[in-house]
Short mmCIF file of C-alpha atoms and ligand atoms in Angstrom, two decimals:
data_model
loop_
_atom_site.label_atom_id
_atom_site.label_comp_id
_atom_site.label_asym_id
_atom_site.label_seq_id
_atom_site.Cartn_x
_atom_site.Cartn_y
_atom_site.Cartn_z
CA GLU A 29 16.04 150.31 32.73
CA THR A 30 13.37 148.94 35.06
CA VAL A 31 10.86 151.11 36.86
CA ASP A 32 9.57 149.89 40.22
CA CYS A 33 5.79 150.38 40.11
CA SER A 34 4.95 148.84 43.46
CA ARG A 35 2.29 150.80 45.33
CA LEU A 36 2.08 153.28 42.45
CA LEU A 37 -1.00 153.90 40.33
CA CYS A 38 -0.03 153.75 36.64
CA LEU A 39 -2.17 155.91 34.34
CA PRO A 40 -1.90 156.74 30.63
CA ALA A 41 -0.18 160.15 30.51
CA ALA A 42 -2.19 163.23 29.56
CA VAL A 43 -2.41 165.22 26.33
CA ASP A 44 -2.89 168.90 27.14
CA MET A 45 -4.41 170.30 23.96
CA HIS A 46 -4.34 173.94 25.07
CA VAL A 47 -1.07 175.45 26.32
CA HIS A 48 0.91 178.64 25.71
CA MET A 49 4.62 177.76 25.74
CA ARG A 50 5.68 181.35 24.87
CA GLY A 51 9.36 181.57 23.82
CA GLY A 52 10.95 184.29 21.67
CA GLU A 53 10.71 187.67 23.33
CA GLN A 54 8.37 186.11 25.90
CA ALA A 55 10.89 183.47 26.96
CA TYR A 56 11.23 185.25 30.33
CA LYS A 57 7.71 183.90 31.05
CA GLU A 58 8.23 180.40 29.59
CA ASN A 59 9.69 178.48 26.66
CA PHE A 60 9.35 174.93 25.36
CA ALA A 61 12.16 173.74 27.68
CA THR A 62 10.58 175.02 30.90
CA GLY A 63 6.97 174.56 29.78
CA THR A 64 7.38 170.93 28.76
CA ALA A 65 9.42 170.19 31.92
CA SER A 66 6.44 171.55 33.85
CA ALA A 67 4.10 169.40 31.74
CA VAL A 68 6.05 166.18 32.31
CA ALA A 69 6.28 166.85 36.07
CA GLY A 70 2.48 167.02 36.04
CA GLY A 71 1.90 163.78 34.10
CA VAL A 72 1.39 165.47 30.71
CA THR A 73 3.48 164.06 27.85
CA VAL A 74 2.00 165.82 24.80
CA VAL A 75 1.33 169.57 24.73
CA VAL A 76 -0.43 171.46 21.97
CA ASP A 77 0.90 174.99 21.67
CA GLN A 78 -1.44 177.85 20.77
CA PRO A 79 -0.55 180.25 17.99
CA ASN A 80 -0.74 183.61 19.84
CA THR A 81 3.03 183.85 19.99
CA ILE A 82 4.99 186.95 18.95
CA PRO A 83 4.78 186.86 15.95
CA PRO A 84 1.60 184.75 15.73
CA ILE A 85 1.59 181.43 13.84
CA THR A 86 -0.35 182.33 10.71
CA THR A 87 1.94 181.11 7.90
CA ALA A 88 3.47 177.74 7.00
CA GLU A 89 6.96 179.24 7.42
CA ARG A 90 6.23 180.38 10.99
CA LEU A 91 4.62 177.07 11.84
CA ARG A 92 7.70 175.20 10.59
CA SER A 93 10.09 177.38 12.58
CA ARG A 94 7.92 177.01 15.70
CA VAL A 95 8.06 173.22 15.28
CA GLU A 96 11.87 173.43 14.94
CA GLU A 97 12.07 175.53 18.11
CA ALA A 98 10.03 172.90 19.94
CA HIS A 99 12.23 170.11 18.55
CA ARG A 100 15.29 171.86 20.00
CA GLN A 101 13.77 172.49 23.44
CA ALA A 102 10.86 170.22 24.30
CA VAL A 103 11.26 167.26 26.67
CA CYS A 104 8.05 165.54 25.58
CA GLY A 105 5.64 165.32 22.66
CA PHE A 106 4.31 168.52 21.23
CA ALA A 107 2.22 169.99 18.44
CA VAL A 108 1.55 173.49 17.20
CA ASN A 109 -1.87 174.83 16.25
CA ALA A 110 -2.41 176.98 13.17
CA GLY A 111 -3.59 180.52 13.89
CA VAL A 112 -6.69 181.53 11.99
CA THR A 113 -7.02 185.06 10.68
CA GLY A 114 -8.76 186.32 7.55
CA ASP A 115 -5.62 185.96 5.42
CA ALA A 116 -3.89 183.03 7.17
CA ASP A 117 -2.43 180.26 4.95
CA LEU A 118 -4.60 177.45 6.32
CA ALA A 119 -3.65 174.73 3.81
CA GLY A 120 0.06 175.59 4.06
CA MET A 121 0.02 175.31 7.85
CA TRP A 122 -2.00 172.09 7.67
CA ARG A 123 0.58 170.57 5.33
CA ALA A 124 3.35 171.81 7.63
CA GLY A 125 1.88 169.62 10.39
CA ALA A 126 -0.60 171.72 12.34
CA LEU A 127 -2.80 169.37 14.37
CA ALA A 128 -5.70 171.81 14.71
CA PHE A 129 -6.85 175.29 13.71
CA GLY A 130 -7.23 178.06 16.26
CA GLU A 131 -7.35 179.43 18.82
CA THR A 132 -8.97 182.51 17.45
CA PHE A 133 -12.27 183.19 15.72
CA ALA A 134 -14.98 184.51 17.93
CA ALA A 135 -13.00 186.33 20.61
CA PRO A 136 -10.62 189.26 20.36
CA SER A 137 -7.04 188.02 20.74
CA SER A 138 -3.51 189.28 20.87
CA TYR A 139 -3.47 189.18 17.07
CA GLY A 140 -6.65 191.02 16.40
CA GLU A 141 -10.27 191.59 17.09
CA ALA A 142 -12.85 188.82 16.94
CA LEU A 143 -13.60 187.72 13.41
CA PRO A 144 -16.98 188.87 12.14
CA PRO A 145 -19.34 186.23 10.73
CA GLU A 146 -18.70 187.17 7.09
CA ILE A 147 -15.00 186.33 7.51
CA LEU A 148 -15.52 183.43 9.90
CA ALA A 149 -17.98 181.49 7.72
CA PRO A 150 -15.62 180.95 4.74
CA LEU A 151 -12.76 180.06 7.12
CA PHE A 152 -14.96 177.40 8.70
CA GLU A 153 -15.76 176.05 5.24
CA ARG A 154 -12.04 175.84 4.37
CA ILE A 155 -11.24 174.01 7.61
CA ARG A 156 -14.08 171.59 6.92
CA GLN A 157 -12.64 170.88 3.45
CA LEU A 158 -9.22 170.22 4.96
CA GLY A 159 -10.79 167.87 7.53
CA GLY A 160 -9.25 169.88 10.37
CA LEU A 161 -10.41 170.44 13.92
CA ALA A 162 -11.60 174.02 14.44
CA THR A 163 -10.80 175.02 18.02
CA VAL A 164 -12.96 178.01 18.82
CA HIS A 165 -12.91 180.77 21.40
CA ALA A 166 -16.58 181.52 21.79
CA GLU A 167 -16.50 184.03 24.58
CA GLU A 168 -17.81 187.36 23.60
CA VAL A 169 -20.50 187.55 21.00
CA ALA A 170 -23.95 189.07 21.22
CA GLY A 171 -26.27 187.52 18.68
CA ASP A 172 -23.86 186.97 15.84
CA ARG A 173 -21.73 190.09 16.42
CA PRO A 174 -18.65 190.30 18.62
CA LEU A 175 -18.73 192.68 21.59
CA ALA A 176 -16.06 195.28 22.30
CA THR A 177 -12.99 194.26 24.26
CA LEU A 178 -12.85 195.12 27.94
CA THR A 179 -10.68 193.61 30.62
CA GLY A 180 -11.08 192.51 34.20
CA HIS A 181 -13.20 190.00 36.03
CA ASP A 182 -16.68 189.35 34.72
CA ARG A 183 -17.09 192.96 33.47
CA ALA A 184 -16.22 191.73 30.01
CA ARG A 185 -17.17 188.31 28.65
CA PRO A 186 -20.18 187.98 30.94
CA ALA A 187 -21.38 184.46 31.65
CA ALA A 188 -24.53 185.01 29.59
CA GLY A 189 -22.40 186.11 26.60
CA GLU A 190 -20.71 182.74 26.48
CA VAL A 191 -23.85 180.77 25.73
CA LEU A 192 -24.80 183.33 23.05
CA ALA A 193 -21.35 183.02 21.49
CA VAL A 194 -21.44 179.23 21.51
CA THR A 195 -24.87 179.25 19.88
CA ALA A 196 -23.85 181.84 17.26
CA VAL A 197 -20.71 179.90 16.33
CA GLY A 198 -22.72 176.68 16.11
CA ARG A 199 -25.15 178.33 13.68
CA LEU A 200 -22.32 179.60 11.51
CA ALA A 201 -20.48 176.26 11.28
CA PRO A 202 -21.16 174.18 8.16
CA PRO A 203 -22.44 170.63 8.70
CA GLY A 204 -19.50 168.26 8.88
CA LEU A 205 -17.09 170.76 10.42
CA ARG A 206 -15.36 169.30 13.48
CA LEU A 207 -15.92 172.05 16.06
CA HIS A 208 -14.12 172.15 19.41
CA PHE A 209 -15.10 174.77 21.98
CA CYS A 210 -12.09 175.94 23.99
CA HIS A 211 -12.29 176.64 27.73
CA LEU A 212 -16.05 176.86 28.28
CA SER A 213 -16.66 178.35 31.70
CA THR A 214 -20.42 178.06 32.23
CA ALA A 215 -22.84 175.14 32.50
CA ASP A 216 -25.25 176.76 30.03
CA ALA A 217 -22.54 177.03 27.37
CA VAL A 218 -21.61 173.37 27.92
CA ASP A 219 -25.27 172.47 27.39
CA ALA A 220 -25.52 174.63 24.25
CA ALA A 221 -22.30 173.45 22.56
CA ARG A 222 -22.69 171.42 19.36
CA GLY A 223 -19.16 170.08 19.21
CA SER A 224 -16.54 168.88 21.64
CA VAL A 225 -16.35 170.72 24.95
CA GLU A 226 -13.13 171.73 26.70
CA VAL A 227 -13.03 173.02 30.29
CA THR A 228 -10.01 174.27 32.25
CA PRO A 229 -8.96 173.30 35.77
CA HIS A 230 -9.16 176.94 36.89
CA HIS A 231 -12.85 177.22 36.03
CA LEU A 232 -13.45 174.01 38.01
CA PHE A 233 -11.26 174.79 41.04
CA LEU A 234 -11.27 178.60 41.32
CA SER A 235 -14.02 181.20 41.48
CA ARG A 236 -13.79 184.98 41.48
CA GLU A 237 -14.78 185.01 45.16
CA ALA A 238 -11.37 183.47 45.90
CA PHE A 239 -9.60 186.70 44.84
CA ASP A 240 -9.70 190.33 46.00
CA PRO A 241 -11.28 192.53 43.34
CA ASP A 242 -7.89 194.14 42.62
CA ASP A 243 -5.88 190.90 42.69
CA ALA A 244 -4.98 189.98 39.10
CA ALA A 245 -3.79 186.46 40.00
CA GLY A 246 -7.26 185.29 39.03
CA LYS A 247 -7.51 187.45 35.89
CA VAL A 248 -7.99 185.17 32.91
CA ASN A 249 -9.94 184.81 29.67
CA PRO A 250 -12.66 183.72 29.93
CA PRO A 251 -13.01 185.15 33.45
CA LEU A 252 -13.41 183.11 36.60
CA ARG A 253 -17.10 182.91 37.44
CA SER A 254 -19.06 182.97 40.68
CA GLU A 255 -18.79 180.16 43.22
CA ARG A 256 -22.37 179.18 42.29
CA GLU A 257 -21.46 178.97 38.60
CA ARG A 258 -18.30 176.97 39.43
CA LYS A 259 -20.44 174.34 41.20
CA ARG A 260 -22.87 174.25 38.26
CA LEU A 261 -19.93 173.59 35.94
CA TRP A 262 -18.94 170.52 38.01
CA SER A 263 -22.54 169.29 37.67
CA ARG A 264 -21.85 168.97 33.90
CA TRP A 265 -18.76 166.77 34.43
CA GLU A 266 -20.16 163.95 32.29
CA LYS A 267 -20.77 166.29 29.34
CA ILE A 268 -17.20 167.64 29.33
CA ASP A 269 -15.09 165.98 26.61
CA VAL A 270 -11.67 167.41 27.42
CA ILE A 271 -9.91 169.02 30.35
CA ALA A 272 -7.10 171.25 29.08
CA SER A 273 -5.08 173.71 31.12
CA ASP A 274 -4.93 176.85 28.94
CA HIS A 275 -1.52 177.10 30.66
CA ALA A 276 -0.93 180.85 30.24
CA PRO A 277 2.26 181.74 32.12
CA HIS A 278 2.92 185.35 33.08
CA THR A 279 5.48 186.27 35.73
CA HIS A 280 4.54 186.99 39.32
CA GLY A 281 5.67 190.60 38.77
CA GLU A 282 3.38 191.02 35.78
CA LYS A 283 0.45 189.55 37.67
CA SER A 284 1.09 191.95 40.59
CA ARG A 285 0.43 195.08 38.56
CA GLY A 286 -3.20 195.44 39.58
CA ILE A 287 -6.34 194.29 37.85
CA ALA A 288 -6.34 196.77 34.95
CA ALA A 289 -2.66 196.55 33.96
CA ALA A 290 -1.88 192.86 34.55
CA PRO A 291 -2.07 190.40 31.66
CA SER A 292 -4.75 187.69 31.60
CA GLY A 293 -3.76 184.09 32.14
CA ILE A 294 -3.21 181.37 34.74
CA PRO A 295 -0.47 178.70 34.64
CA GLY A 296 -1.77 175.15 35.04
CA VAL A 297 -0.14 172.45 32.90
CA GLU A 298 1.66 170.91 35.92
CA THR A 299 -1.23 171.01 38.39
CA MET A 300 -4.09 169.91 36.08
CA VAL A 301 -3.87 166.13 36.39
CA PRO A 302 -2.65 166.21 40.04
CA LEU A 303 -5.70 168.25 41.12
CA LEU A 304 -8.01 165.82 39.28
CA VAL A 305 -6.31 162.68 40.62
CA ALA A 306 -6.80 164.10 44.13
CA GLU A 307 -10.53 164.58 43.36
CA ALA A 308 -10.68 160.97 42.17
CA ARG A 309 -8.87 159.78 45.31
CA LYS A 310 -11.58 161.54 47.33
CA ARG A 311 -14.16 159.68 45.22
CA ARG A 312 -15.72 162.87 43.91
CA ILE A 313 -15.15 161.84 40.26
CA PRO A 314 -14.41 158.41 38.74
CA LEU A 315 -10.75 157.83 37.88
CA PRO A 316 -11.60 156.47 34.38
CA SER A 317 -13.29 159.80 33.59
CA VAL A 318 -10.01 161.57 34.35
CA ILE A 319 -8.18 159.32 31.86
CA GLU A 320 -10.88 159.88 29.23
CA LYS A 321 -10.88 163.67 29.53
CA THR A 322 -7.16 164.30 29.96
CA SER A 323 -5.67 161.62 27.72
CA TRP A 324 -7.84 159.58 25.37
CA LYS A 325 -10.39 162.10 24.13
CA PRO A 326 -7.85 164.82 23.29
CA ALA A 327 -5.69 162.22 21.49
CA ASP A 328 -8.72 161.09 19.47
CA LEU A 329 -9.67 164.67 18.54
CA LEU A 330 -6.12 165.44 17.41
CA GLY A 331 -5.73 162.14 15.56
CA ILE A 332 -2.71 160.90 17.53
CA PRO A 333 -2.37 157.43 19.08
CA ARG A 334 -3.78 156.94 22.56
CA ALA A 335 -1.44 156.34 25.46
CA GLY A 336 -2.31 153.02 27.05
CA PHE A 337 -1.52 149.41 27.71
CA ALA A 338 -2.73 147.66 24.54
CA PRO A 339 -0.42 146.73 21.63
CA GLY A 340 0.08 149.77 19.41
CA ASP A 341 -0.68 152.24 22.17
CA ARG A 342 1.73 155.08 22.85
CA ALA A 343 4.04 154.19 25.77
CA ASP A 344 3.45 157.36 27.77
CA TYR A 345 2.59 156.74 31.42
CA ALA A 346 2.54 158.58 34.73
CA LEU A 347 2.83 156.75 38.07
CA TYR A 348 1.10 158.27 41.08
CA PRO A 349 1.65 157.59 44.80
CA GLU A 350 -1.19 156.70 47.17
CA SER A 351 -0.98 159.82 49.32
CA ILE A 352 -2.51 163.24 48.64
CA ALA A 353 -0.05 166.15 48.93
CA LYS A 354 -0.45 169.94 48.83
CA VAL A 355 0.57 172.13 45.90
CA ASP A 356 3.77 174.01 46.72
CA PRO A 357 4.45 176.67 44.04
CA ASP A 358 8.19 176.52 44.84
CA GLN A 359 8.27 172.90 43.64
CA LEU A 360 6.75 173.60 40.22
CA HIS A 361 8.85 173.76 37.04
CA SER A 362 7.25 176.57 35.02
CA ARG A 363 9.41 179.66 34.60
CA CYS A 364 6.49 181.90 35.62
CA GLY A 365 7.22 181.11 39.27
CA TRP A 366 3.75 181.16 40.81
CA SER A 367 0.53 179.17 41.02
CA PRO A 368 -2.96 180.07 42.21
CA TYR A 369 -3.29 176.58 43.74
CA ALA A 370 -0.88 176.89 46.71
CA GLY A 371 -2.10 174.55 49.46
CA TYR A 372 -4.64 172.74 47.23
CA ASP A 373 -4.83 168.94 47.48
CA ALA A 374 -2.96 167.26 44.64
CA VAL A 375 -1.37 163.94 43.73
CA PHE A 376 1.80 164.58 41.71
CA PRO A 377 3.40 161.75 39.72
CA ALA A 378 6.48 160.06 41.16
CA GLU A 379 7.57 158.75 37.74
CA VAL A 380 6.72 159.70 34.17
CA ILE A 381 7.52 157.63 31.09
CA VAL A 382 7.68 159.30 27.64
CA GLN A 383 7.82 156.97 24.63
CA GLY A 384 8.97 154.14 26.87
CA VAL A 385 11.80 156.16 28.41
CA ARG A 386 11.90 157.37 32.01
CA ALA A 387 11.50 161.14 31.71
CA TYR A 388 10.81 162.19 35.27
CA HIS A 389 11.78 160.68 38.58
CA ASP A 390 11.80 162.06 42.13
CA GLY A 391 11.26 165.68 41.15
CA ALA A 392 13.87 165.76 38.37
CA VAL A 393 13.32 165.87 34.61
CA ALA A 394 15.82 163.71 32.68
CA ALA A 395 18.22 165.57 30.40
CA ALA A 396 18.05 163.72 27.08
CA LEU A 397 14.52 162.77 26.17
CA PRO A 398 12.54 161.59 23.20
CA ARG A 399 10.82 164.69 21.88
CA TRP A 400 8.47 163.92 19.06
CA HIS A 401 6.06 165.77 16.87
CA PRO A 402 2.86 163.89 16.10
CA GLY A 403 2.13 166.40 13.32
CA ALA A 404 5.22 165.29 11.36
CA GLY A 405 4.20 163.18 8.40
CA TYR A 406 0.54 164.09 8.72
CA ASN A 407 -1.59 166.07 6.29
CA THR A 408 0.81 165.60 3.39
CA SER A 409 -1.87 165.00 0.78
CA GLU A 410 -1.22 167.00 -2.39
CA ASP A 411 -4.84 167.75 -3.14
CA LEU A 412 -5.33 170.12 -0.18
C1 NCD B 506 -3.99 183.78 27.11
C2 NCD B 506 -2.49 183.94 27.12
O1 NCD B 506 -1.95 184.47 28.10
O2 NCD B 506 -1.85 183.57 26.13
N1 NCD B 506 -4.54 184.26 28.34
C3 NCD B 506 -5.69 183.86 28.92
O3 NCD B 506 -6.16 184.54 29.83
N2 NCD B 506 -6.29 182.75 28.54
C4 NCD B 506 -4.49 184.53 25.93
C5 NCD B 506 -5.97 184.68 25.89
O4 NCD B 506 -6.63 183.71 25.49
O5 NCD B 506 -6.47 185.74 26.25
#
């Protein structure tokens, strides 16, 4: 099969190292079939699922069955992160093919409160011994102690708390641990991070001023910040290692329950690269920096081959038209059925190639596709 690339911009496809594909009893929000279709339609061909599923991924058995679920449903590459709790089977999950550890640690999560330093420190040491990547939520720590959980815009997880959390986690981490800070939302935290830095599209494109105080569409962890803080975050563009979506689908009905009752989370796997390509088209950021932060750097951190054009590269590409379009939530593929980016400038791919096979063309995801699991065959060493 030949793909006509004339007048299309061909980029290495993205690796989104922070998504929530749901499934199980949360399949009404999303599952691997709908979530990866949404990914592919947005130029993302590898997704890394986070372990806060129901039940959470904290044992090798659960990790294996989550990988099997993805194998049955996904339409692109995928990996599953190991959840980290005090009694989680880290080595077992690593051997079962986890590509990274976390999210969890320093923020309260759906599977428990934030881990205190005395539990966190030995977990860090174990992850260092395994050679894993520790992906950390450093959102809500004062000094070295976690704060209580609250919900809502900026009332909890204040901007100043993030830099304290990042610093506290950095102090606790043993030398040699590969630390990755998930979804940093403030410029000061980016400056303070000793490890790789991940930032989401929503903290770059949305601020709390864009939402009514009682509108939960913008409710997310960590919270959207002020418009001033959003602009400061862009000023750190060069320091950001990875852009990842934290795609956290909840239905429109759930998000309409008002600020206190609605769940936190914003969908974004399909709009992430299109929003950034539009910024590059407007010459606000260099196009090569988009490729670095959405494709190459996350692949390097996870230890999977880069997508690209050299021999040995992964044959995952997305082809973009010249014109800038507007986001239309009705055209998106996530089951959650809404997007906070309606009307935003975006360049969506016209074609997406996964493992050399045409996976997406003219708005439609192909039926039979090469799903693959980069974790398979990894981390099999017996001496773990
Ligand atoms: C996440 C989700 O919905 O899974 N939501 C979010 O706001 N980022 C969970 C979480 O990290 O709170």
